[in-house]
PDB file of C-alpha atoms in Angstrom:
ATOM      1  CA  MET A   1     -17.684  19.190  11.538  1.00  0.00           C
ATOM      2  CA  SER A   2     -16.084  21.507  14.099  1.00  0.00           C
ATOM      3  CA  ASN A   3     -12.340  21.588  14.751  1.00  0.00           C
ATOM      4  CA  GLU A   4     -12.949  19.896  18.091  1.00  0.00           C
ATOM      5  CA  GLU A   5     -14.805  17.034  16.412  1.00  0.00           C
ATOM      6  CA  LEU A   6     -11.957  16.601  13.914  1.00  0.00           C
ATOM      7  CA  THR A   7      -9.167  16.744  16.501  1.00  0.00           C
ATOM      8  CA  GLU A   8      -7.367  13.482  17.183  1.00  0.00           C
ATOM      9  CA  HIS A   9      -6.135  12.713  20.701  1.00  0.00           C
ATOM     10  CA  LEU A  10      -3.448  10.324  21.961  1.00  0.00           C
ATOM     11  CA  ASP A  11      -3.101   8.891  25.465  1.00  0.00           C
ATOM     12  CA  ASN A  12       0.472   9.009  26.729  1.00  0.00           C
ATOM     13  CA  PRO A  13       2.185   5.569  26.839  1.00  0.00           C
ATOM     14  CA  LYS A  14       1.838   5.151  30.596  1.00  0.00           C
ATOM     15  CA  VAL A  15      -1.885   5.979  30.614  1.00  0.00           C
ATOM     16  CA  LEU A  16      -2.479   3.820  27.542  1.00  0.00           C
ATOM     17  CA  LYS A  17      -0.808   0.800  29.107  1.00  0.00           C
ATOM     18  CA  LYS A  18      -2.903   1.179  32.255  1.00  0.00           C
ATOM     19  CA  LYS A  19      -6.147   1.420  30.266  1.00  0.00           C
ATOM     20  CA  VAL A  20      -5.300  -1.628  28.127  1.00  0.00           C
ATOM     21  CA  LYS A  21      -4.526  -3.596  31.285  1.00  0.00           C
ATOM     22  CA  LYS A  22      -8.077  -2.812  32.495  1.00  0.00           C
ATOM     23  CA  LEU A  23      -9.479  -3.833  29.098  1.00  0.00           C
ATOM     24  CA  ALA A  24      -7.689  -7.184  29.304  1.00  0.00           C
ATOM     25  CA  LYS A  25      -9.201  -7.783  32.727  1.00  0.00           C
ATOM     26  CA  LEU A  26     -12.684  -6.965  31.417  1.00  0.00           C
ATOM     27  CA  ILE A  27     -12.261  -9.445  28.561  1.00  0.00           C
ATOM     28  CA  ARG A  28     -11.103 -12.189  30.938  1.00  0.00           C
ATOM     29  CA  ASN A  29     -14.067 -11.609  33.254  1.00  0.00           C
ATOM     30  CA  SER A  30     -16.777 -11.205  30.614  1.00  0.00           C
ATOM     31  CA  ASN A  31     -19.066 -13.979  29.413  1.00  0.00           C
ATOM     32  CA  TYR A  32     -20.062 -12.546  26.043  1.00  0.00           C
ATOM     33  CA  PRO A  33     -17.745  -9.829  24.686  1.00  0.00           C
ATOM     34  CA  VAL A  34     -18.741  -8.399  21.289  1.00  0.00           C
ATOM     35  CA  ILE A  35     -16.441  -6.235  19.166  1.00  0.00           C
ATOM     36  CA  HIS A  36     -17.800  -3.373  17.028  1.00  0.00           C
ATOM     37  CA  THR A  37     -15.525  -2.018  14.283  1.00  0.00           C
ATOM     38  CA  GLY A  38     -15.421   0.946  11.934  1.00  0.00           C
ATOM     39  CA  ALA A  39     -13.071   2.421   9.342  1.00  0.00           C
ATOM     40  CA  GLY A  40     -10.324   3.047  11.908  1.00  0.00           C
ATOM     41  CA  VAL A  41      -9.303  -0.623  11.981  1.00  0.00           C
ATOM     42  CA  SER A  42      -8.481  -0.550   8.249  1.00  0.00           C
ATOM     43  CA  THR A  43      -6.550   2.717   7.862  1.00  0.00           C
ATOM     44  CA  SER A  44      -3.182   1.003   8.393  1.00  0.00           C
ATOM     45  CA  ALA A  45      -4.123  -1.344   5.535  1.00  0.00           C
ATOM     46  CA  GLY A  46      -4.211   1.681   3.231  1.00  0.00           C
ATOM     47  CA  ILE A  47      -7.942   2.392   3.258  1.00  0.00           C
ATOM     48  CA  PRO A  48      -8.862   5.992   4.197  1.00  0.00           C
ATOM     49  CA  ASP A  49     -11.417   6.579   6.934  1.00  0.00           C
ATOM     50  CA  TYR A  50     -14.427   8.859   6.561  1.00  0.00           C
ATOM     51  CA  ARG A  51     -14.520  11.379   9.404  1.00  0.00           C
ATOM     52  CA  GLY A  52     -10.857  11.733  10.355  1.00  0.00           C
ATOM     53  CA  PRO A  53      -8.945  14.984   9.697  1.00  0.00           C
ATOM     54  CA  ASN A  54      -8.081  13.637   6.240  1.00  0.00           C
ATOM     55  CA  GLY A  55     -11.054  11.344   5.841  1.00  0.00           C
ATOM     56  CA  VAL A  56     -13.216  10.968   2.740  1.00  0.00           C
ATOM     57  CA  TRP A  57     -16.187  12.988   4.036  1.00  0.00           C
ATOM     58  CA  THR A  58     -13.955  15.569   5.729  1.00  0.00           C
ATOM     59  CA  CYS A  59     -11.967  16.289   2.552  1.00  0.00           C
ATOM     60  CA  ARG A  60     -15.139  16.362   0.455  1.00  0.00           C
ATOM     61  CA  ASP A  61     -16.833  18.850   2.802  1.00  0.00           C
ATOM     62  CA  GLN A  62     -13.728  21.063   2.869  1.00  0.00           C
ATOM     63  CA  GLY A  63     -13.347  21.027  -0.920  1.00  0.00           C
ATOM     64  CA  ARG A  64     -10.076  19.109  -0.791  1.00  0.00           C
ATOM     65  CA  ASN A  65      -9.055  16.129  -2.927  1.00  0.00           C
ATOM     66  CA  VAL A  66     -10.717  13.011  -1.585  1.00  0.00           C
ATOM     67  CA  PRO A  67      -8.243  10.272  -0.530  1.00  0.00           C
ATOM     68  CA  TYR A  68      -8.426   6.936  -2.266  1.00  0.00           C
ATOM     69  CA  VAL A  69      -7.189   3.376  -1.839  1.00  0.00           C
ATOM     70  CA  LYS A  70      -3.770   3.285  -3.498  1.00  0.00           C
ATOM     71  CA  LYS A  71      -3.547  -0.507  -3.861  1.00  0.00           C
ATOM     72  CA  PRO A  72      -5.804  -2.851  -5.851  1.00  0.00           C
ATOM     73  CA  TRP A  73      -8.456  -4.183  -3.461  1.00  0.00           C
ATOM     74  CA  ASN A  74      -7.285  -7.776  -3.890  1.00  0.00           C
ATOM     75  CA  LEU A  75      -3.799  -6.801  -2.650  1.00  0.00           C
ATOM     76  CA  LEU A  76      -4.968  -5.200   0.612  1.00  0.00           C
ATOM     77  CA  GLU A  77      -4.014  -7.172   3.712  1.00  0.00           C
ATOM     78  CA  PRO A  78      -5.658  -7.384   7.152  1.00  0.00           C
ATOM     79  CA  THR A  79      -4.001  -5.258   9.820  1.00  0.00           C
ATOM     80  CA  TYR A  80      -2.642  -6.344  13.198  1.00  0.00           C
ATOM     81  CA  CYS A  81      -6.006  -5.298  14.640  1.00  0.00           C
ATOM     82  CA  HIS A  82      -7.857  -7.560  12.185  1.00  0.00           C
ATOM     83  CA  MET A  83      -5.615 -10.499  13.072  1.00  0.00           C
ATOM     84  CA  THR A  84      -6.068  -9.825  16.793  1.00  0.00           C
ATOM     85  CA  ILE A  85      -9.856  -9.868  16.501  1.00  0.00           C
ATOM     86  CA  SER A  86      -9.712 -13.101  14.504  1.00  0.00           C
ATOM     87  CA  LYS A  87      -7.502 -14.701  17.149  1.00  0.00           C
ATOM     88  CA  LEU A  88      -9.735 -13.605  20.040  1.00  0.00           C
ATOM     89  CA  ILE A  89     -12.795 -15.021  18.284  1.00  0.00           C
ATOM     90  CA  ASP A  90     -10.958 -18.240  17.445  1.00  0.00           C
ATOM     91  CA  LEU A  91     -10.064 -18.682  21.132  1.00  0.00           C
ATOM     92  CA  GLY A  92     -13.617 -17.884  22.254  1.00  0.00           C
ATOM     93  CA  LEU A  93     -12.541 -14.792  24.196  1.00  0.00           C
ATOM     94  CA  VAL A  94     -14.754 -12.704  21.902  1.00  0.00           C
ATOM     95  CA  LYS A  95     -18.086 -14.194  20.849  1.00  0.00           C
ATOM     96  CA  HIS A  96     -19.072 -12.047  17.870  1.00  0.00           C
ATOM     97  CA  LEU A  97     -17.971  -9.206  15.610  1.00  0.00           C
ATOM     98  CA  ILE A  98     -20.237  -6.436  14.299  1.00  0.00           C
ATOM     99  CA  SER A  99     -18.678  -4.296  11.569  1.00  0.00           C
ATOM    100  CA  GLN A 100     -19.607  -1.270   9.473  1.00  0.00           C
ATOM    101  CA  ASN A 101     -16.733  -1.987   7.077  1.00  0.00           C
ATOM    102  CA  THR A 102     -17.269  -3.383   3.607  1.00  0.00           C
ATOM    103  CA  ASP A 103     -13.625  -4.121   2.721  1.00  0.00           C
ATOM    104  CA  GLY A 104     -13.745  -7.861   3.455  1.00  0.00           C
ATOM    105  CA  LEU A 105     -10.575  -7.766   5.575  1.00  0.00           C
ATOM    106  CA  HIS A 106     -12.226  -9.273   8.650  1.00  0.00           C
ATOM    107  CA  VAL A 107     -13.184 -12.384   6.692  1.00  0.00           C
ATOM    108  CA  HIS A 108      -9.748 -12.492   5.018  1.00  0.00           C
ATOM    109  CA  SER A 109      -8.191 -12.455   8.490  1.00  0.00           C
ATOM    110  CA  GLY A 110     -10.004 -15.700   9.326  1.00  0.00           C
ATOM    111  CA  VAL A 111     -13.299 -14.654  10.939  1.00  0.00           C
ATOM    112  CA  SER A 112     -15.975 -17.093   9.782  1.00  0.00           C
ATOM    113  CA  LEU A 113     -19.173 -15.677   8.280  1.00  0.00           C
ATOM    114  CA  ASP A 114     -21.269 -17.007  11.182  1.00  0.00           C
ATOM    115  CA  LYS A 115     -19.187 -14.976  13.643  1.00  0.00           C
ATOM    116  CA  ILE A 116     -19.605 -11.595  11.954  1.00  0.00           C
ATOM    117  CA  SER A 117     -22.524  -9.260  11.247  1.00  0.00           C
ATOM    118  CA  GLU A 118     -21.524  -6.964   8.375  1.00  0.00           C
ATOM    119  CA  LEU A 119     -24.118  -4.210   8.621  1.00  0.00           C
ATOM    120  CA  HIS A 120     -23.146  -2.411   5.404  1.00  0.00           C
ATOM    121  CA  GLY A 121     -22.261  -5.468   3.325  1.00  0.00           C
ATOM    122  CA  ASN A 122     -19.016  -6.879   1.960  1.00  0.00           C
ATOM    123  CA  THR A 123     -17.372  -6.068  -1.369  1.00  0.00           C
ATOM    124  CA  ASN A 124     -16.202  -9.675  -1.697  1.00  0.00           C
ATOM    125  CA  LYS A 125     -19.487 -11.383  -0.857  1.00  0.00           C
ATOM    126  CA  GLU A 126     -22.405 -12.137  -3.152  1.00  0.00           C
ATOM    127  CA  HIS A 127     -25.535 -14.104  -2.446  1.00  0.00           C
ATOM    128  CA  CYS A 128     -28.435 -15.875  -4.088  1.00  0.00           C
ATOM    129  CA  LYS A 129     -31.868 -14.547  -3.150  1.00  0.00           C
ATOM    130  CA  ASP A 130     -33.503 -17.818  -4.199  1.00  0.00           C
ATOM    131  CA  CYS A 131     -31.660 -20.330  -2.014  1.00  0.00           C
ATOM    132  CA  GLU A 132     -29.747 -17.911   0.299  1.00  0.00           C
ATOM    133  CA  THR A 133     -26.355 -19.419  -0.635  1.00  0.00           C
ATOM    134  CA  GLU A 134     -23.452 -17.011  -0.002  1.00  0.00           C
ATOM    135  CA  TYR A 135     -20.146 -16.845  -1.863  1.00  0.00           C
ATOM    136  CA  PHE A 136     -17.016 -15.121  -0.555  1.00  0.00           C
ATOM    137  CA  ARG A 137     -14.760 -14.258  -3.491  1.00  0.00           C
ATOM    138  CA  PRO A 138     -11.052 -13.325  -3.644  1.00  0.00           C
ATOM    139  CA  PHE A 139     -12.108 -10.263  -5.685  1.00  0.00           C
ATOM    140  CA  SER A 140     -14.666  -7.481  -5.513  1.00  0.00           C
ATOM    141  CA  VAL A 141     -17.998  -8.779  -6.813  1.00  0.00           C
ATOM    142  CA  TYR A 142     -19.244  -5.257  -7.554  1.00  0.00           C
ATOM    143  CA  ASP A 143     -18.879  -4.198 -11.189  1.00  0.00           C
ATOM    144  CA  THR A 144     -18.563  -0.491 -12.027  1.00  0.00           C
ATOM    145  CA  TRP A 145     -20.496  -0.911 -15.271  1.00  0.00           C
ATOM    146  CA  THR A 146     -23.578  -2.238 -13.459  1.00  0.00           C
ATOM    147  CA  PRO A 147     -26.446   0.327 -13.281  1.00  0.00           C
ATOM    148  CA  PRO A 148     -26.591   2.191  -9.929  1.00  0.00           C
ATOM    149  CA  ASN A 149     -28.263   0.192  -7.140  1.00  0.00           C
ATOM    150  CA  ASP A 150     -28.799  -2.791  -9.459  1.00  0.00           C
ATOM    151  CA  HIS A 151     -26.580  -5.137  -7.403  1.00  0.00           C
ATOM    152  CA  ARG A 152     -26.627  -8.032  -9.898  1.00  0.00           C
ATOM    153  CA  SER A 153     -23.062  -9.319 -10.214  1.00  0.00           C
ATOM    154  CA  GLY A 154     -23.330 -11.125 -13.545  1.00  0.00           C
ATOM    155  CA  ARG A 155     -22.851 -14.605 -12.070  1.00  0.00           C
ATOM    156  CA  LYS A 156     -25.301 -17.349 -11.233  1.00  0.00           C
ATOM    157  CA  CYS A 157     -25.657 -19.554  -8.174  1.00  0.00           C
ATOM    158  CA  GLU A 158     -23.808 -22.861  -8.436  1.00  0.00           C
ATOM    159  CA  ASN A 159     -26.436 -24.404  -6.180  1.00  0.00           C
ATOM    160  CA  CYS A 160     -29.742 -23.467  -7.822  1.00  0.00           C
ATOM    161  CA  GLY A 161     -28.876 -21.392 -10.885  1.00  0.00           C
ATOM    162  CA  GLY A 162     -30.429 -18.223  -9.460  1.00  0.00           C
ATOM    163  CA  LEU A 163     -28.977 -14.760 -10.055  1.00  0.00           C
ATOM    164  CA  LEU A 164     -26.240 -13.601  -7.695  1.00  0.00           C
ATOM    165  CA  TYR A 165     -26.253 -10.142  -6.091  1.00  0.00           C
ATOM    166  CA  ASP A 166     -23.578  -8.148  -4.283  1.00  0.00           C
ATOM    167  CA  THR A 167     -24.219  -7.363  -0.605  1.00  0.00           C
ATOM    168  CA  ILE A 168     -23.159  -3.693  -0.510  1.00  0.00           C
ATOM    169  CA  ILE A 169     -25.601  -1.261   1.108  1.00  0.00           C
ATOM    170  CA  ASN A 170     -25.625   2.032  -0.796  1.00  0.00           C
ATOM    171  CA  PHE A 171     -26.892   5.360   0.538  1.00  0.00           C
ATOM    172  CA  GLY A 172     -30.669   5.378   0.814  1.00  0.00           C
ATOM    173  CA  GLU A 173     -30.931   1.590   0.892  1.00  0.00           C
ATOM    174  CA  ASN A 174     -32.177  -0.483   3.806  1.00  0.00           C
ATOM    175  CA  LEU A 175     -29.752  -2.621   5.766  1.00  0.00           C
ATOM    176  CA  SER A 176     -29.899  -6.365   5.300  1.00  0.00           C
ATOM    177  CA  LYS A 177     -32.517  -7.732   7.700  1.00  0.00           C
ATOM    178  CA  LYS A 178     -30.386 -10.797   8.282  1.00  0.00           C
ATOM    179  CA  GLU A 179     -27.302  -8.758   9.252  1.00  0.00           C
ATOM    180  CA  ILE A 180     -29.065  -6.194  11.434  1.00  0.00           C
ATOM    181  CA  ASP A 181     -31.105  -8.902  13.217  1.00  0.00           C
ATOM    182  CA  SER A 182     -27.865 -10.771  13.861  1.00  0.00           C
ATOM    183  CA  GLY A 183     -26.245  -7.594  15.198  1.00  0.00           C
ATOM    184  CA  TYR A 184     -29.119  -6.944  17.599  1.00  0.00           C
ATOM    185  CA  LYS A 185     -29.221 -10.578  18.739  1.00  0.00           C
ATOM    186  CA  HIS A 186     -25.565 -10.667  19.744  1.00  0.00           C
ATOM    187  CA  SER A 187     -25.616  -7.144  21.210  1.00  0.00           C
ATOM    188  CA  LYS A 188     -28.485  -8.168  23.500  1.00  0.00           C
ATOM    189  CA  LYS A 189     -26.478 -11.177  24.679  1.00  0.00           C
ATOM    190  CA  SER A 190     -23.333  -9.100  25.178  1.00  0.00           C
ATOM    191  CA  ASP A 191     -21.991  -8.041  28.559  1.00  0.00           C
ATOM    192  CA  LEU A 192     -19.051  -6.143  27.063  1.00  0.00           C
ATOM    193  CA  SER A 193     -19.032  -3.932  23.957  1.00  0.00           C
ATOM    194  CA  ILE A 194     -15.541  -3.234  22.601  1.00  0.00           C
ATOM    195  CA  VAL A 195     -15.720  -0.397  20.055  1.00  0.00           C
ATOM    196  CA  LEU A 196     -12.734  -0.050  17.728  1.00  0.00           C
ATOM    197  CA  GLY A 197     -12.129   2.741  15.227  1.00  0.00           C
ATOM    198  CA  THR A 198     -15.561   4.259  14.710  1.00  0.00           C
ATOM    199  CA  SER A 199     -16.976   7.721  15.344  1.00  0.00           C
ATOM    200  CA  LEU A 200     -20.271   6.156  16.529  1.00  0.00           C
ATOM    201  CA  LYS A 201     -22.295   8.636  14.496  1.00  0.00           C
ATOM    202  CA  VAL A 202     -24.003   6.247  12.084  1.00  0.00           C
ATOM    203  CA  THR A 203     -27.133   4.470  13.258  1.00  0.00           C
ATOM    204  CA  PRO A 204     -28.184   1.754  13.846  1.00  0.00           C
ATOM    205  CA  ALA A 205     -24.525   0.678  14.128  1.00  0.00           C
ATOM    206  CA  ALA A 206     -23.949   3.274  16.873  1.00  0.00           C
ATOM    207  CA  ASP A 207     -26.952   1.992  18.842  1.00  0.00           C
ATOM    208  CA  LEU A 208     -25.766  -1.612  19.150  1.00  0.00           C
ATOM    209  CA  PRO A 209     -22.780  -1.225  21.537  1.00  0.00           C
ATOM    210  CA  MET A 210     -25.011   0.793  23.876  1.00  0.00           C
ATOM    211  CA  ILE A 211     -27.497  -2.065  24.382  1.00  0.00           C
ATOM    212  CA  PRO A 212     -25.715  -3.794  27.313  1.00  0.00           C
ATOM    213  CA  VAL A 213     -25.011  -0.377  28.860  1.00  0.00           C
ATOM    214  CA  LYS A 214     -28.658   0.710  28.694  1.00  0.00           C
ATOM    215  CA  LYS A 215     -29.793  -2.644  30.047  1.00  0.00           C
ATOM    216  CA  LYS A 216     -27.225  -2.235  32.847  1.00  0.00           C
ATOM    217  CA  THR A 217     -26.045  -5.781  32.136  1.00  0.00           C
ATOM    218  CA  GLY A 218     -22.675  -4.862  30.710  1.00  0.00           C
ATOM    219  CA  LYS A 219     -19.993  -2.283  29.957  1.00  0.00           C
ATOM    220  CA  MET A 220     -18.584  -0.509  26.924  1.00  0.00           C
ATOM    221  CA  VAL A 221     -14.991   0.294  25.973  1.00  0.00           C
ATOM    222  CA  ILE A 222     -14.293   2.781  23.165  1.00  0.00           C
ATOM    223  CA  VAL A 223     -11.024   2.972  21.224  1.00  0.00           C
ATOM    224  CA  ASN A 224     -10.926   5.889  18.788  1.00  0.00           C
ATOM    225  CA  LEU A 225      -8.598   8.807  18.102  1.00  0.00           C
ATOM    226  CA  GLN A 226     -11.458  11.321  17.953  1.00  0.00           C
ATOM    227  CA  LYS A 227     -14.103  11.927  20.571  1.00  0.00           C
ATOM    228  CA  THR A 228     -17.490  10.246  20.053  1.00  0.00           C
ATOM    229  CA  PRO A 229     -21.044  11.091  21.208  1.00  0.00           C
ATOM    230  CA  LEU A 230     -20.990   8.024  23.499  1.00  0.00           C
ATOM    231  CA  ASP A 231     -17.729   8.690  25.360  1.00  0.00           C
ATOM    232  CA  ASP A 232     -19.488   9.498  28.638  1.00  0.00           C
ATOM    233  CA  TYR A 233     -21.066   6.027  28.664  1.00  0.00           C
ATOM    234  CA  ALA A 234     -17.758   4.175  28.299  1.00  0.00           C
ATOM    235  CA  SER A 235     -16.204   2.404  31.282  1.00  0.00           C
ATOM    236  CA  ILE A 236     -12.821   2.797  29.571  1.00  0.00           C
ATOM    237  CA  ARG A 237     -12.141   5.470  26.938  1.00  0.00           C
ATOM    238  CA  ILE A 238      -8.915   4.918  24.993  1.00  0.00           C
ATOM    239  CA  PHE A 239      -7.435   7.483  22.601  1.00  0.00           C
ATOM    240  CA  ALA A 240      -5.008   5.516  20.434  1.00  0.00           C
ATOM    241  CA  LYS A 241      -4.624   3.706  17.126  1.00  0.00           C
ATOM    242  CA  THR A 242      -6.330   0.329  17.098  1.00  0.00           C
ATOM    243  CA  ASP A 243      -3.166  -1.542  16.071  1.00  0.00           C
ATOM    244  CA  ASP A 244      -1.251  -0.060  19.018  1.00  0.00           C
ATOM    245  CA  VAL A 245      -3.999  -1.014  21.463  1.00  0.00           C
ATOM    246  CA  CYS A 246      -4.188  -4.554  20.097  1.00  0.00           C
ATOM    247  CA  LYS A 247      -0.423  -5.074  20.393  1.00  0.00           C
ATOM    248  CA  LEU A 248      -0.504  -4.055  24.052  1.00  0.00           C
ATOM    249  CA  LEU A 249      -3.674  -6.074  24.669  1.00  0.00           C
ATOM    250  CA  MET A 250      -2.324  -9.341  23.257  1.00  0.00           C
ATOM    251  CA  LYS A 251       0.905  -8.865  25.184  1.00  0.00           C
ATOM    252  CA  GLU A 252      -1.144  -8.400  28.361  1.00  0.00           C
ATOM    253  CA  LEU A 253      -3.232 -11.492  27.556  1.00  0.00           C
ATOM    254  CA  GLU A 254      -0.026 -13.394  26.665  1.00  0.00           C
ATOM    255  CA  ILE A 255      -1.457 -14.488  23.310  1.00  0.00           C
ATOM    256  CA  PRO A 256       0.795 -14.560  20.216  1.00  0.00           C
ATOM    257  CA  VAL A 257      -0.644 -13.191  16.969  1.00  0.00           C
ATOM    258  CA  LEU A 258       0.592 -14.320  13.568  1.00  0.00           C
ATOM    259  CA  SER A 259       0.894 -11.840  10.735  1.00  0.00           C
ATOM    260  CA  PHE A 260      -1.465 -12.210   7.794  1.00  0.00           C
ATOM    261  CA  LYS A 261       1.331 -13.651   5.605  1.00  0.00           C
ATOM    262  CA  GLU A 262       2.241 -16.199   8.282  1.00  0.00           C
ATOM    263  CA  THR A 263      -1.412 -17.127   8.637  1.00  0.00           C
ATOM    264  CA  LEU A 264      -1.792 -17.591   4.885  1.00  0.00           C
ATOM    265  CA  GLU A 265       1.181 -19.955   4.773  1.00  0.00           C
ATOM    266  CA  LEU A 266      -0.167 -21.935   7.711  1.00  0.00           C
ATOM    267  CA  ARG A 267      -3.560 -22.249   6.026  1.00  0.00           C
ATOM    268  CA  ALA A 268      -1.877 -23.285   2.786  1.00  0.00           C
ATOM    269  CA  GLU A 269       0.127 -26.019   4.541  1.00  0.00           C
ATOM    270  CA  GLU A 270      -3.019 -27.354   6.202  1.00  0.00           C
ATOM    271  CA  ARG A 271      -4.907 -27.270   2.901  1.00  0.00           C
ATOM    272  CA  ARG A 272      -2.125 -29.097   1.030  1.00  0.00           C
ATOM    273  CA  LYS A 273      -1.945 -31.733   3.748  1.00  0.00           C
ATOM    274  CA  LYS A 274      -5.703 -32.258   3.605  1.00  0.00           C
ATOM    275  CA  LEU A 275      -5.706 -32.529  -0.202  1.00  0.00           C
ATOM    276  CA  GLY A 276      -2.541 -34.594  -0.331  1.00  0.00           C
ATOM    277  CA  ILE A 277      -0.788 -32.316  -2.825  1.00  0.00           C
ATOM    278  CA  THR A 278       2.591 -30.630  -3.003  1.00  0.00           C
ATOM    279  CA  LYS A 279       3.243 -26.898  -3.011  1.00  0.00           C
ATOM    280  CA  GLU A 280       4.157 -27.099  -6.719  1.00  0.00           C
ATOM    281  CA  GLU A 281       0.876 -28.855  -7.542  1.00  0.00           C
ATOM    282  CA  GLU A 282      -1.054 -26.232  -5.595  1.00  0.00           C
ATOM    283  CA  GLU A 283       0.682 -23.413  -7.477  1.00  0.00           C
ATOM    284  CA  GLU A 284      -0.250 -25.056 -10.772  1.00  0.00           C
ATOM    285  CA  GLN A 285      -3.896 -25.274  -9.662  1.00  0.00           C
ATOM    286  CA  ASN A 286      -3.816 -21.606  -8.645  1.00  0.00           C
ATOM    287  CA  LYS A 287      -2.476 -20.643 -12.087  1.00  0.00           C
ATOM    288  CA  LYS A 288      -5.365 -22.459 -13.763  1.00  0.00           C
ATOM    289  CA  GLU A 289      -7.901 -20.809 -11.452  1.00  0.00           C
ATOM    290  CA  ARG A 290      -6.444 -17.346 -12.093  1.00  0.00           C
ATOM    291  CA  LYS A 291      -6.498 -17.995 -15.851  1.00  0.00           C
ATOM    292  CA  LYS A 292     -10.141 -19.081 -15.639  1.00  0.00           C
ATOM    293  CA  TYR A 293     -11.030 -16.009 -13.598  1.00  0.00           C
ATOM    294  CA  ILE A 294      -9.318 -13.650 -16.072  1.00  0.00           C
ATOM    295  CA  GLU A 295     -11.131 -15.309 -18.981  1.00  0.00           C
ATOM    296  CA  GLU A 296     -14.505 -14.939 -17.228  1.00  0.00           C
ATOM    297  CA  ARG A 297     -13.887 -11.295 -16.387  1.00  0.00           C
ATOM    298  CA  THR A 298     -12.737 -10.586 -19.951  1.00  0.00           C
ATOM    299  CA  LYS A 299     -15.964 -12.069 -21.301  1.00  0.00           C
ATOM    300  CA  LEU A 300     -17.984  -9.891 -18.920  1.00  0.00           C
ATOM    301  CA  VAL A 301     -16.209  -6.731 -20.097  1.00  0.00           C
ATOM    302  CA  GLU A 302     -16.524  -7.641 -23.777  1.00  0.00           C
ATOM    303  CA  ASN A 303     -20.193  -8.454 -23.325  1.00  0.00           C
ATOM    304  CA  HIS A 304     -20.752  -5.135 -21.610  1.00  0.00           C
ATOM    305  CA  LYS A 305     -19.077  -3.253 -24.459  1.00  0.00           C
ATOM    306  CA  LYS A 306     -21.372  -4.994 -26.921  1.00  0.00           C
ATOM    307  CA  GLY A 307     -24.397  -3.982 -24.843  1.00  0.00           C
ATOM    308  CA  GLY A 308     -25.425  -7.543 -24.112  1.00  0.00           C
ATOM    309  CA  PHE A 309     -24.332  -7.779 -20.487  1.00  0.00           C
ATOM    310  CA  PHE A 310     -27.776  -8.177 -18.988  1.00  0.00           C
ATOM    311  CA  ASN A 311     -29.213 -10.236 -21.844  1.00  0.00           C
ATOM    312  CA  ASN A 312     -26.705 -13.049 -21.394  1.00  0.00           C
ATOM    313  CA  PHE A 313     -26.374 -13.081 -17.633  1.00  0.00           C
ATOM    314  CA  PHE A 314     -29.824 -12.141 -16.466  1.00  0.00           C
ATOM    315  CA  ASP A 315     -32.023 -14.120 -18.798  1.00  0.00           C
ATOM    316  CA  GLY A 316     -35.155 -15.389 -17.173  1.00  0.00           C
ATOM    317  CA  VAL A 317     -35.660 -12.228 -15.102  1.00  0.00           C
ATOM    318  CA  GLU A 318     -39.238 -11.038 -15.206  1.00  0.00           C
ATOM    319  CA  GLN A 319     -39.638  -7.747 -17.058  1.00  0.00           C
ATOM    320  CA  ASP A 320     -42.251  -5.067 -16.423  1.00  0.00           C
ATOM    321  CA  ASP A 321     -45.144  -5.289 -18.842  1.00  0.00           C
ATOM    322  CA  ASP A 322     -45.438  -1.966 -20.631  1.00  0.00           C
ATOM    323  CA  SER A 323     -48.008  -3.188 -23.139  1.00  0.00           C
ATOM    324  CA  ASP A 324     -50.716  -0.978 -21.619  1.00  0.00           C
TER     325      ASP A 324
END
């Protein structure tokens, strides 16, 4: 990448405020806004981006040490931008979310699975190919000891007993038909594409926000620190961090946004009320669940070390007949 492509730009506060004010007006006047997100919405959560000045691909191409996530994945928390998107969807001001991210933070923030198209998969989600049941876990379902591109997680479907697979799309693999079809469906219905934190260089993800623009039925707004190939097509082009834009946007829309911790406590209170249990009883249940999870993971590791990982968890899988 050239120096110009790597350069990050920042709108001055006065210009930024004016642009966000226009964005708020577009959202109010649109019938079907769709948000498109990339790595830029998760950088403040501690996850490095890919094409920024210190991004994963940039450092790799320049021979520098590649940045890494410094916290365990299960301790990462949704950013202000994630919580804003969740709130806008909850209020119906945004109809759908299309994301290239696999970190699971959008779902953790409260976005329901039917309101998001995750084009490249989700580290926390596994699914059954037999009955199509999906499971969203509080941990990464991908195991490092699994053979490359195997995708079997080592668990079985609670509904039909079928094998469970992770949903991550690796390089060279086709996107999930379900997710890409969903992305196209909502992009075709959209009259406003709001692009947050992506370089718009990866297709087909980069093609989707352009659909309402090409059809001349809608507009596109791009929020990204670096320039993108689609900047000239944007009705509003904002150079700023996504969290900063979202804070100004929600202030303009006069909508309060709870932090992730506040949201978790609110959910917990609602759950306890529904179940009729106390906070102490819930904590005891959580301890038992964590203990069960640790025991299951320990068994998986021990089984792998013994070389029997696939024999125990993937029995019943048809094998190729090499008898010829």
